PDB file of C-alpha atoms in Angstrom:
ATOM      1  CA  MET A1275      46.915  26.341 196.441  1.00 48.00           C
ATOM      2  CA  SER A1276      46.975  29.172 194.064  1.00 50.00           C
ATOM      3  CA  SER A1277      47.699  28.748 190.369  1.00 52.00           C
ATOM      4  CA  ASP A1278      50.053  31.757 190.433  1.00 50.00           C
ATOM      5  CA  SER A1279      53.000  30.242 192.178  1.00 53.00           C
ATOM      6  CA  PRO A1280      56.187  32.322 192.436  1.00 56.00           C
ATOM      7  CA  ILE A1281      57.939  30.041 189.954  1.00 57.00           C
ATOM      8  CA  ASN A1282      55.572  30.844 187.047  1.00 59.00           C
ATOM      9  CA  SER A1283      54.760  34.449 187.920  1.00 61.00           C
ATOM     10  CA  PRO A1284      54.611  36.963 185.002  1.00 59.00           C
ATOM     11  CA  GLU A1285      57.511  38.944 186.495  1.00 64.00           C
ATOM     12  CA  LYS A1286      59.658  35.820 186.578  1.00 65.00           C
ATOM     13  CA  LEU A1287      58.799  34.951 182.941  1.00 61.00           C
ATOM     14  CA  GLU A1288      59.627  38.479 181.770  1.00 65.00           C
ATOM     15  CA  SER A1289      62.968  38.517 183.548  1.00 77.00           C
ATOM     16  CA  THR A1290      63.856  35.077 182.119  1.00 82.00           C
ATOM     17  CA  PHE A1291      62.848  36.210 178.620  1.00 82.00           C
ATOM     18  CA  GLY A1292      64.844  39.448 179.050  1.00 81.00           C
ATOM     19  CA  LYS A1293      67.944  37.557 180.165  1.00 85.00           C
ATOM     20  CA  ARG A1294      67.678  35.152 177.233  1.00 86.00           C
ATOM     21  CA  LEU A1295      67.238  38.024 174.778  1.00 87.00           C
ATOM     22  CA  ARG A1296      70.210  39.875 176.269  1.00 87.00           C
ATOM     23  CA  ASN A1297      72.393  36.734 176.136  1.00 88.00           C
ATOM     24  CA  PHE A1298      71.310  36.071 172.547  1.00 89.00           C
ATOM     25  CA  LEU A1299      72.248  39.629 171.534  1.00 88.00           C
ATOM     26  CA  ILE A1300      75.625  39.344 173.276  1.00 91.00           C
ATOM     27  CA  VAL A1301      76.346  36.083 171.443  1.00 89.00           C
ATOM     28  CA  MET A1302      75.350  37.607 168.074  1.00 90.00           C
ATOM     29  CA  VAL A1303      77.553  40.674 168.639  1.00 89.00           C
ATOM     30  CA  ALA A1304      80.466  38.455 169.706  1.00 87.00           C
ATOM     31  CA  ILE A1305      80.086  36.324 166.581  1.00 90.00           C
ATOM     32  CA  ALA A1306      79.891  39.417 164.331  1.00 86.00           C
ATOM     33  CA  LEU A1307      83.000  40.917 165.950  1.00 86.00           C
ATOM     34  CA  SER A1308      84.908  37.642 165.687  1.00 84.00           C
ATOM     35  CA  VAL A1309      84.064  37.255 162.001  1.00 83.00           C
ATOM     36  CA  SER A1310      84.978  40.852 161.193  1.00 79.00           C
ATOM     37  CA  LEU A1311      88.237  40.583 163.153  1.00 80.00           C
ATOM     38  CA  PHE A1312      89.127  37.318 161.402  1.00 76.00           C
ATOM     39  CA  LEU A1313      88.367  38.724 157.946  1.00 74.00           C
ATOM     40  CA  GLY A1314      90.145  41.984 158.724  1.00 69.00           C
ATOM     41  CA  LEU A1315      93.327  40.269 159.851  1.00 63.00           C
ATOM     42  CA  ARG A1316      93.164  37.797 157.000  1.00 57.00           C
ATOM     43  CA  THR A1317      92.849  40.473 154.312  1.00 51.00           C
ATOM     44  CA  GLU A1318      95.554  42.589 155.940  1.00 48.00           C
ATOM     45  CA  THR A1319      98.115  39.802 155.948  1.00 46.00           C
ATOM     46  CA  THR A1320      97.393  38.578 152.439  1.00 43.00           C
ATOM     47  CA  SER A1321      96.853  41.913 150.707  1.00 53.00           C
ATOM     48  CA  ALA A1322     100.507  42.778 150.134  1.00 71.00           C
ATOM     49  CA  THR A1323     102.805  39.811 149.841  1.00 87.00           C
ATOM     50  CA  LEU A1324     105.910  39.123 147.811  1.00 89.00           C
ATOM     51  CA  ALA A1325     104.152  36.217 146.102  1.00 89.00           C
ATOM     52  CA  LYS A1326     101.315  38.480 144.990  1.00 91.00           C
ATOM     53  CA  LEU A1327     103.773  41.121 143.753  1.00 91.00           C
ATOM     54  CA  SER A1328     105.660  38.436 141.843  1.00 90.00           C
ATOM     55  CA  GLU A1329     102.443  37.195 140.226  1.00 90.00           C
ATOM     56  CA  THR A1330     101.521  40.671 138.966  1.00 90.00           C
ATOM     57  CA  SER A1331     105.094  41.483 137.946  1.00 93.00           C
ATOM     58  CA  THR A1332     105.876  42.510 134.386  1.00 93.00           C
ATOM     59  CA  PRO A1333     108.288  40.011 132.786  1.00 94.00           C
ATOM     60  CA  LEU A1334     111.784  41.485 132.423  1.00 93.00           C
ATOM     61  CA  GLU A1335     111.859  40.871 128.661  1.00 93.00           C
ATOM     62  CA  VAL A1336     108.649  42.895 128.246  1.00 93.00           C
ATOM     63  CA  ALA A1337     109.761  45.653 130.614  1.00 92.00           C
ATOM     64  CA  VAL A1338     112.966  46.442 128.721  1.00 91.00           C
ATOM     65  CA  SER A1339     111.182  46.596 125.365  1.00 91.00           C
ATOM     66  CA  ASN A1340     107.740  48.158 125.887  1.00 93.00           C
ATOM     67  CA  GLY A1341     108.831  51.807 126.016  1.00 93.00           C
ATOM     68  CA  LYS A1342     107.948  52.393 129.685  1.00 94.00           C
ATOM     69  CA  PRO A1343     110.416  53.064 132.500  1.00 95.00           C
ATOM     70  CA  SER A1344     110.806  50.179 134.943  1.00 95.00           C
ATOM     71  CA  LEU A1345     111.529  49.463 138.578  1.00 95.00           C
ATOM     72  CA  VAL A1346     113.280  46.097 138.951  1.00 96.00           C
ATOM     73  CA  GLU A1347     113.365  44.615 142.447  1.00 96.00           C
ATOM     74  CA  PHE A1348     115.674  41.746 143.353  1.00 96.00           C
ATOM     75  CA  TYR A1349     114.102  40.000 146.352  1.00 95.00           C
ATOM     76  CA  ALA A1350     113.768  36.682 148.190  1.00 94.00           C
ATOM     77  CA  ASP A1351     110.803  35.208 150.032  1.00 92.00           C
ATOM     78  CA  TRP A1352     112.913  34.835 153.205  1.00 93.00           C
ATOM     79  CA  CYS A1353     114.062  38.488 153.142  1.00 93.00           C
ATOM     80  CA  THR A1354     112.467  40.308 156.085  1.00 92.00           C
ATOM     81  CA  VAL A1355     113.221  43.748 154.627  1.00 93.00           C
ATOM     82  CA  CYS A1356     111.562  42.715 151.341  1.00 94.00           C
ATOM     83  CA  GLN A1357     108.511  41.486 153.257  1.00 92.00           C
ATOM     84  CA  LYS A1358     108.375  44.740 155.227  1.00 93.00           C
ATOM     85  CA  MET A1359     108.464  46.805 152.016  1.00 94.00           C
ATOM     86  CA  ALA A1360     105.850  44.712 150.157  1.00 94.00           C
ATOM     87  CA  PRO A1361     102.859  46.873 151.232  1.00 94.00           C
ATOM     88  CA  ASP A1362     104.631  50.065 150.098  1.00 94.00           C
ATOM     89  CA  ILE A1363     105.652  48.531 146.774  1.00 94.00           C
ATOM     90  CA  THR A1364     102.072  47.308 146.293  1.00 94.00           C
ATOM     91  CA  GLN A1365     100.737  50.832 146.877  1.00 93.00           C
ATOM     92  CA  LEU A1366     103.298  52.309 144.484  1.00 95.00           C
ATOM     93  CA  GLU A1367     102.464  49.702 141.865  1.00 94.00           C
ATOM     94  CA  THR A1368      98.767  50.521 142.181  1.00 92.00           C
ATOM     95  CA  GLN A1369      99.534  54.234 141.873  1.00 94.00           C
ATOM     96  CA  TYR A1370     101.941  54.038 138.898  1.00 94.00           C
ATOM     97  CA  ALA A1371     101.012  50.779 137.109  1.00 90.00           C
ATOM     98  CA  ASP A1372      99.754  52.556 133.993  1.00 92.00           C
ATOM     99  CA  LYS A1373     102.916  54.686 133.656  1.00 94.00           C
ATOM    100  CA  MET A1374     105.702  52.185 134.341  1.00 95.00           C
ATOM    101  CA  ASN A1375     106.666  48.534 134.774  1.00 95.00           C
ATOM    102  CA  PHE A1376     107.234  46.778 138.092  1.00 96.00           C
ATOM    103  CA  VAL A1377     109.525  43.746 137.748  1.00 96.00           C
ATOM    104  CA  MET A1378     110.202  41.258 140.556  1.00 96.00           C
ATOM    105  CA  LEU A1379     113.243  38.949 140.252  1.00 95.00           C
ATOM    106  CA  ASN A1380     113.727  36.291 142.943  1.00 95.00           C
ATOM    107  CA  VAL A1381     117.434  35.882 143.762  1.00 95.00           C
ATOM    108  CA  ASP A1382     116.837  32.262 144.764  1.00 93.00           C
ATOM    109  CA  ASN A1383     116.069  31.459 141.120  1.00 93.00           C
ATOM    110  CA  THR A1384     119.378  30.890 139.295  1.00 93.00           C
ATOM    111  CA  LYS A1385     117.662  31.929 136.081  1.00 94.00           C
ATOM    112  CA  TRP A1386     118.380  35.514 137.169  1.00 94.00           C
ATOM    113  CA  LEU A1387     122.092  34.933 137.848  1.00 94.00           C
ATOM    114  CA  PRO A1388     123.232  36.971 134.805  1.00 94.00           C
ATOM    115  CA  GLU A1389     121.117  39.913 135.963  1.00 94.00           C
ATOM    116  CA  MET A1390     122.345  39.540 139.562  1.00 94.00           C
ATOM    117  CA  LEU A1391     125.924  39.701 138.313  1.00 94.00           C
ATOM    118  CA  LYS A1392     125.203  42.546 135.897  1.00 94.00           C
ATOM    119  CA  TYR A1393     123.679  44.741 138.622  1.00 93.00           C
ATOM    120  CA  ARG A1394     126.088  43.486 141.329  1.00 93.00           C
ATOM    121  CA  VAL A1395     123.365  42.323 143.696  1.00 92.00           C
ATOM    122  CA  ASP A1396     124.940  41.652 147.095  1.00 89.00           C
ATOM    123  CA  GLY A1397     122.108  42.744 149.365  1.00 91.00           C
ATOM    124  CA  ILE A1398     118.353  42.663 149.012  1.00 93.00           C
ATOM    125  CA  PRO A1399     116.050  44.281 148.320  1.00 94.00           C
ATOM    126  CA  HIS A1400     118.045  45.709 145.427  1.00 95.00           C
ATOM    127  CA  PHE A1401     116.178  48.163 143.198  1.00 95.00           C
ATOM    128  CA  VAL A1402     117.245  49.073 139.677  1.00 95.00           C
ATOM    129  CA  PHE A1403     115.638  52.050 137.922  1.00 95.00           C
ATOM    130  CA  LEU A1404     115.525  51.557 134.145  1.00 94.00           C
ATOM    131  CA  SER A1405     114.766  54.230 131.550  1.00 92.00           C
ATOM    132  CA  GLN A1406     112.169  53.849 128.798  1.00 92.00           C
ATOM    133  CA  GLN A1407     114.938  52.361 126.638  1.00 91.00           C
ATOM    134  CA  GLY A1408     115.839  49.778 129.309  1.00 90.00           C
ATOM    135  CA  GLU A1409     119.080  51.499 130.352  1.00 91.00           C
ATOM    136  CA  THR A1410     120.131  51.627 134.002  1.00 92.00           C
ATOM    137  CA  ILE A1411     119.624  55.086 135.493  1.00 92.00           C
ATOM    138  CA  ALA A1412     120.159  54.392 139.196  1.00 92.00           C
ATOM    139  CA  GLN A1413     120.101  51.761 141.899  1.00 92.00           C
ATOM    140  CA  ALA A1414     118.920  51.696 145.502  1.00 91.00           C
ATOM    141  CA  ILE A1415     119.677  49.015 148.035  1.00 92.00           C
ATOM    142  CA  GLY A1416     117.807  48.100 151.199  1.00 92.00           C
ATOM    143  CA  ASP A1417     114.817  49.464 153.043  1.00 92.00           C
ATOM    144  CA  GLN A1418     113.554  52.605 151.329  1.00 92.00           C
ATOM    145  CA  PRO A1419     110.858  54.847 152.779  1.00 93.00           C
ATOM    146  CA  ARG A1420     107.761  55.023 150.593  1.00 93.00           C
ATOM    147  CA  THR A1421     108.189  58.775 150.005  1.00 93.00           C
ATOM    148  CA  ILE A1422     111.737  58.326 148.694  1.00 93.00           C
ATOM    149  CA  MET A1423     110.606  55.551 146.351  1.00 94.00           C
ATOM    150  CA  ALA A1424     107.641  57.656 145.193  1.00 94.00           C
ATOM    151  CA  ASN A1425     109.904  60.650 144.488  1.00 94.00           C
ATOM    152  CA  ASN A1426     112.306  58.451 142.505  1.00 93.00           C
ATOM    153  CA  LEU A1427     109.438  56.909 140.521  1.00 94.00           C
ATOM    154  CA  GLU A1428     107.936  60.330 139.741  1.00 94.00           C
ATOM    155  CA  ALA A1429     111.321  61.494 138.439  1.00 93.00           C
ATOM    156  CA  LEU A1430     111.763  58.279 136.464  1.00 93.00           C
ATOM    157  CA  ILE A1431     108.376  58.705 134.789  1.00 93.00           C
ATOM    158  CA  THR A1432     109.021  62.346 133.868  1.00 92.00           C
ATOM    159  CA  GLY A1433     112.577  61.645 132.689  1.00 89.00           C
ATOM    160  CA  SER A1434     114.138  63.867 135.372  1.00 88.00           C
ATOM    161  CA  SER A1435     117.195  62.966 137.410  1.00 88.00           C
ATOM    162  CA  LEU A1436     116.334  60.848 140.425  1.00 87.00           C
ATOM    163  CA  PRO A1437     116.514  62.812 143.697  1.00 86.00           C
ATOM    164  CA  TYR A1438     117.668  59.750 145.658  1.00 81.00           C
ATOM    165  CA  ALA A1439     119.753  58.000 143.001  1.00 72.00           C
ATOM    166  CA  GLN A1440     122.068  55.993 145.256  1.00 69.00           C
ATOM    167  CA  ALA A1441     119.924  55.434 148.342  1.00 56.00           C
ATOM    168  CA  SER A1442     121.011  52.723 150.739  1.00 56.00           C
ATOM    169  CA  GLY A1443     119.076  51.285 153.666  1.00 56.00           C
ATOM    170  CA  LYS A1444     118.865  48.125 155.779  1.00 58.00           C
ATOM    171  CA  VAL A1445     119.473  44.995 153.670  1.00 59.00           C
ATOM    172  CA  SER A1446     119.333  41.234 153.928  1.00 62.00           C
ATOM    173  CA  LYS A1447     122.725  39.870 152.875  1.00 60.00           C
ATOM    174  CA  PHE A1448     122.842  37.692 149.814  1.00 61.00           C
ATOM    175  CA  SER A1449     125.696  36.007 147.963  1.00 64.00           C
ATOM    176  CA  ALA A1450     125.031  35.141 144.346  1.00 61.00           C
ATOM    177  CA  PRO A1451     126.376  31.724 143.341  1.00 60.00           C
ATOM    178  CA  ALA A1452     129.307  31.834 140.928  1.00 58.00           C
ATOM    179  CA  ALA A1453     127.716  29.199 138.714  1.00 56.00           C
ATOM    180  CA  PRO A1454     124.235  27.779 138.161  1.00 55.00           C
ATOM    181  CA  THR A1455     123.354  25.026 140.609  1.00 54.00           C
ATOM    182  CA  ALA A1456     122.169  22.620 137.886  1.00 51.00           C
ATOM    183  CA  ASN A1457     123.788  19.221 137.667  1.00 49.00           C
ATOM    184  CA  GLN A1458     127.086  19.715 135.780  1.00 50.00           C
ATOM    185  CA  ASN A1459     127.271  15.999 134.842  1.00 51.00           C
ATOM    186  CA  ASP A1460     124.497  16.481 132.319  1.00 49.00           C
ATOM    187  CA  PRO A1461     126.042  16.049 128.832  1.00 47.00           C
ATOM    188  CA  ARG A1462     123.885  18.893 127.542  1.00 47.00           C
ATOM    189  CA  SER A1463     125.265  21.370 130.095  1.00 46.00           C
ATOM    190  CA  HIS A1464     128.608  21.876 128.229  1.00 45.00           C
ATOM    191  CA  GLY A1465     130.346  22.738 131.469  1.00 46.00           C
ATOM    192  CA  SER A1466     130.036  25.804 133.611  1.00 45.00           C
ATOM    193  CA  GLN A1467     128.366  28.852 132.054  1.00 47.00           C
ATOM    194  CA  VAL A1468     130.255  31.331 134.253  1.00 47.00           C
ATOM    195  CA  VAL A1469     134.019  31.559 133.877  1.00 46.00           C
ATOM    196  CA  ASN A1470     136.014  32.952 136.800  1.00 41.00           C
TER     197      ASN A1470
END
């Protein structure tokens, strides 16, 4: 019997080693692609959200008194149009953050009821363009293309008239409550704050 049996031949060892190396490389590439795909999708979905915009929002009280023009957006977390526009608003905020204020007001928070009534919010997203003095210049309702919003913001910053002052697009319907939803039996509430 010969010591070089076909099972342990050098050709057989090389082909086994080559197959293992190839399989190892395939596994490593698959893992790298999976990780990059996971991280890519994760950063894409979390990069521009309404919650993140709300967190970085300028408070309304500051926006109307700091001498910068402002874009006020009335939104809701459930609003699909608002969610769709979040990446565009994020890009615009990044582009113009040093020149103007971006204010996010959630219509589901009754704290903003006076503002919802003042600006007659009946569909969202509802955008209000405020001058440097905090005065209303224009309003836009619904889905707005990024270029239209950018043109309006450029005009707002320079003090020019807005080219798309009364733009209207697809909205999510919203009905503002006539009164705050707080418990009216509270002795400190002094009755309803809104009189019909």
